[in-house]
Coordinates of C-alpha atoms in Angstrom, one line a residue:
X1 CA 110.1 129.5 87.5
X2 CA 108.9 126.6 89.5
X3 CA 105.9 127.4 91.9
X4 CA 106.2 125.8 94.8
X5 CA 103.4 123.5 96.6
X6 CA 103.5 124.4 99.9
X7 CA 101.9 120.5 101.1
X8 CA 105.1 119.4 100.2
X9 CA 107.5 121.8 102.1
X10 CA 105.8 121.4 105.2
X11 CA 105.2 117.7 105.2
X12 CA 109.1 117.4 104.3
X13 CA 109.8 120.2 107.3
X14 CA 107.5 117.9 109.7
X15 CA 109.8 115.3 108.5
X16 CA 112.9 116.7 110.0
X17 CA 116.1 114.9 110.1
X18 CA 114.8 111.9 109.2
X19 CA 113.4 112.6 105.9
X20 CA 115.0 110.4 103.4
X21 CA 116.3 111.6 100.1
X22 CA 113.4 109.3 98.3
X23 CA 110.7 110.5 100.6
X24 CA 111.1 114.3 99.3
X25 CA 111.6 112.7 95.8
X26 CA 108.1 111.0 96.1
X27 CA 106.8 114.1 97.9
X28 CA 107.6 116.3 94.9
X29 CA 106.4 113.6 91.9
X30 CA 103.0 113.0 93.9
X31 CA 102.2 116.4 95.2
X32 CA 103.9 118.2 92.7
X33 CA 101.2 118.9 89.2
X34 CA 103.2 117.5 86.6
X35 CA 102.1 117.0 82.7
X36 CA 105.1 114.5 81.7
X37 CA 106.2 111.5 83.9
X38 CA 108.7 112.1 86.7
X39 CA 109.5 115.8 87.4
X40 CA 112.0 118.1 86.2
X41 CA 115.4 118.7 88.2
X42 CA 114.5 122.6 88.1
X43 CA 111.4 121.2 90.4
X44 CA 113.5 119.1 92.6
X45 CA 116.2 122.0 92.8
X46 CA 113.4 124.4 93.8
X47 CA 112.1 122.3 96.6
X48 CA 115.4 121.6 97.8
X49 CA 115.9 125.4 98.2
X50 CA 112.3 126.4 100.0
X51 CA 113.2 123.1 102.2
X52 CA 116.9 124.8 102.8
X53 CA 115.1 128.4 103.8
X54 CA 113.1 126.5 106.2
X55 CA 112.5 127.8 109.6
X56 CA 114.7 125.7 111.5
X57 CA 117.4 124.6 108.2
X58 CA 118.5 121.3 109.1
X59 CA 118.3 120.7 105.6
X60 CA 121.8 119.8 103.8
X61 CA 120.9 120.5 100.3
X62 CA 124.4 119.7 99.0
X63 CA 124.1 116.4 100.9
X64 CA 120.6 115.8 99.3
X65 CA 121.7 116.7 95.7
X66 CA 124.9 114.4 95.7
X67 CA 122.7 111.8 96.6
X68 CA 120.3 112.2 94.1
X69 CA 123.2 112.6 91.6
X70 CA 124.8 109.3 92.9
X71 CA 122.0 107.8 92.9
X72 CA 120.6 108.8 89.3
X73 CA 120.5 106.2 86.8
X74 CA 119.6 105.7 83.1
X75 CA 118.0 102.8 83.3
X76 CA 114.5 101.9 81.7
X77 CA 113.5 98.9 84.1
X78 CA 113.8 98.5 87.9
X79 CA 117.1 98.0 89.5
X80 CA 116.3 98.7 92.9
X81 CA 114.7 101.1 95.7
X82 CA 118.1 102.8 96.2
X83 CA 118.0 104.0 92.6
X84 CA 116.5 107.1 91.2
X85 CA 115.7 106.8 87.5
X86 CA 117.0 109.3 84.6
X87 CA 113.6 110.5 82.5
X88 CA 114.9 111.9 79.4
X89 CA 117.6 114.8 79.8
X90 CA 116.1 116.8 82.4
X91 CA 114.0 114.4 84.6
X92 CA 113.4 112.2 87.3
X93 CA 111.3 109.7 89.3
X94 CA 111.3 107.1 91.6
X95 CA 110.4 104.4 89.5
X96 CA 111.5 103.6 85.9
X97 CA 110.6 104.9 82.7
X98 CA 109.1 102.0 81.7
X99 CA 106.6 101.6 84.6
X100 CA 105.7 105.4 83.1
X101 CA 105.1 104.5 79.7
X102 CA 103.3 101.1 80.5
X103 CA 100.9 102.8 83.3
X104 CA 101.4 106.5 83.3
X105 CA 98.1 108.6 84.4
X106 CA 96.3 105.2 84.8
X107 CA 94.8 104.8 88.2
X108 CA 93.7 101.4 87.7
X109 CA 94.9 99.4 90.6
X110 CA 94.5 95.7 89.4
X111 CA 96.2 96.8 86.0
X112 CA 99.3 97.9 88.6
X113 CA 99.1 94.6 90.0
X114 CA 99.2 92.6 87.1
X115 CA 102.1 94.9 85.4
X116 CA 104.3 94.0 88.4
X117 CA 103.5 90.2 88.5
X118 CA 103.7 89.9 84.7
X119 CA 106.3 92.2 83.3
X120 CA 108.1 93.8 85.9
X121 CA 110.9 90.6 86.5
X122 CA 113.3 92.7 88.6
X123 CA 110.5 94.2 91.2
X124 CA 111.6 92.5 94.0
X125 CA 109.1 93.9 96.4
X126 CA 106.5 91.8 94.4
X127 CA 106.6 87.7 95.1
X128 CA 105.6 85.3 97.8
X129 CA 107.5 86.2 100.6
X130 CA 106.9 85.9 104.8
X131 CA 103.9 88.0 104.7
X132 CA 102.6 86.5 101.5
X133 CA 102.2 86.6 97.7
X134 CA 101.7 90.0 95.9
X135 CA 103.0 93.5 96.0
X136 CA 102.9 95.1 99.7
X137 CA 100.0 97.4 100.0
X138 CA 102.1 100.4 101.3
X139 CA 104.3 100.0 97.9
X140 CA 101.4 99.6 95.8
X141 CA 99.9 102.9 97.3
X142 CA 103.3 104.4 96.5
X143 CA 103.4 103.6 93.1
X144 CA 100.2 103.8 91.7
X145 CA 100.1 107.6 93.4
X146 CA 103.7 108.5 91.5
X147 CA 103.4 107.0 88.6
X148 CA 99.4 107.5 88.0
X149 CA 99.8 110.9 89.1
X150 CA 97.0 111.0 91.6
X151 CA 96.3 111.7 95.3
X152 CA 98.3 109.0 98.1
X153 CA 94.2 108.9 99.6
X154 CA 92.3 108.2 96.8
X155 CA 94.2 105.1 95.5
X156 CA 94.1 103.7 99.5
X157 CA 90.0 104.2 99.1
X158 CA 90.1 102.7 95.4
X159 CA 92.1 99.8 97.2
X160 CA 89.7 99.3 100.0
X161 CA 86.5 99.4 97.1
X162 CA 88.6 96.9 95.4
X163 CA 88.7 94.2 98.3
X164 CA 85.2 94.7 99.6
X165 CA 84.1 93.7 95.9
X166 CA 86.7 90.9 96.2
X167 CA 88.9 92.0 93.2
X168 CA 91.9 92.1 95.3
X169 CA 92.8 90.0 98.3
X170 CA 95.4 89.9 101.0
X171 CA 96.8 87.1 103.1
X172 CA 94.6 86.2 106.0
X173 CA 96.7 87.3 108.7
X174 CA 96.1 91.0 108.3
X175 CA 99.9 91.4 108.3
X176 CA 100.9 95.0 108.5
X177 CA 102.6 94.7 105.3
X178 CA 99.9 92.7 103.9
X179 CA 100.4 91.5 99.9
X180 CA 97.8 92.8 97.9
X181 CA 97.0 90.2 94.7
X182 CA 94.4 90.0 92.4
X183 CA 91.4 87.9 93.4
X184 CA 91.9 85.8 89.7
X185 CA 95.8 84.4 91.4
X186 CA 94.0 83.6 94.9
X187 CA 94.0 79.6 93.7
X188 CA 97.7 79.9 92.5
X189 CA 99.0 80.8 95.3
X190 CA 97.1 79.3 98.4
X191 CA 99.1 77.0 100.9
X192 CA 98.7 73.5 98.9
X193 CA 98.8 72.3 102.6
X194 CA 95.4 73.9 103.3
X195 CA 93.6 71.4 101.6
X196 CA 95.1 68.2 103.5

């Protein structure tokens, strides 16, 4: 029997209505202490059901498990954010089992960053876009929490050590999205008009 985390049921409760079906996915594989990447669908059923005996149950559970079924694939590399990846028989996570294997338990920021830019072709969040080159901060937070298995907090202060020892920099216009790149791939990707 699954022992439920309490963090997560009332964070998903303060939610409400608009709590997303990847949110309380997320929820579960970064609150949830888990040995083995992703968690198992007896977890995410369990949650489902403390979340659907809630206090005030605006909580659909059928409408949350047909989404996660529809949206369950068995796929080892990124498709996209609307898909939830198969682990195995019995498990799942928001990002593919390949990002798992690759990086799983590691905590290492810059070895995130450079897993994305290098091997991770599809990740379409990572790239020189409006608000920059690099992976969005908020994303990178994301996955390094799920898929290293550690605390949302602790990879946000790891980040912020990072840039104040200029490993890691962001665009200059402190975008709210801002693209976090390693410091090494500052030169590749400055505006060649800069220098004019």
């Amino acid at each position: 029997m699954t022992s439920i985390n309490e963090t997560i049921v009332s964070e998903a409760q303060d939610r409400n209505q608009n709590l997303l079906a990847e949110e309380f996915l997320k929820l579960i594989e970064v609150y949830h202490p888990h040995e083995e990447p992703g968690v198992s669908r007896e977890t995410v059923t369990a949650y489902s059901e403390a979340l659907t005996d809630g206090v005030d149950g605006s909580f659909d559970r059928g409408t949350f498990d047909e989404t996660v079924n529809a949206r369950l694939i068995d796929a080892d590399t990124w498709v996209d954010a609307d898909s939830f990846y198969a682990l195995g028989t019995d498990r799942v996570s928001i990002y593919p089992g390949s990002w798992h294997d690759a990086l799983g338990r590691s905590t290492d920021v810059r070895e995130y960053v450079r897993y994305l830019r290098d091997e991770a072709d599809d990740f379409e969040a990572f790239g020189s876009q409006g608000t920059g080159a690099g992976i969005p901060e908020s994303d990178l937070i994301d996955i390094v929490a799920v898929v290293g298995r550690t605390d949302s907090d602790a990879v946000k202060a790891r980040i912020e050590d990072l840039r104040n020892d200029g490993e890691i920099v962001e665009g200059p216009d402190q975008h709210p999205a801002a693209r976090v790149r390693l410091a090494e791939d500052a030169d590749e990707v400055q505006d060649p008009t800069l220098d004019k």
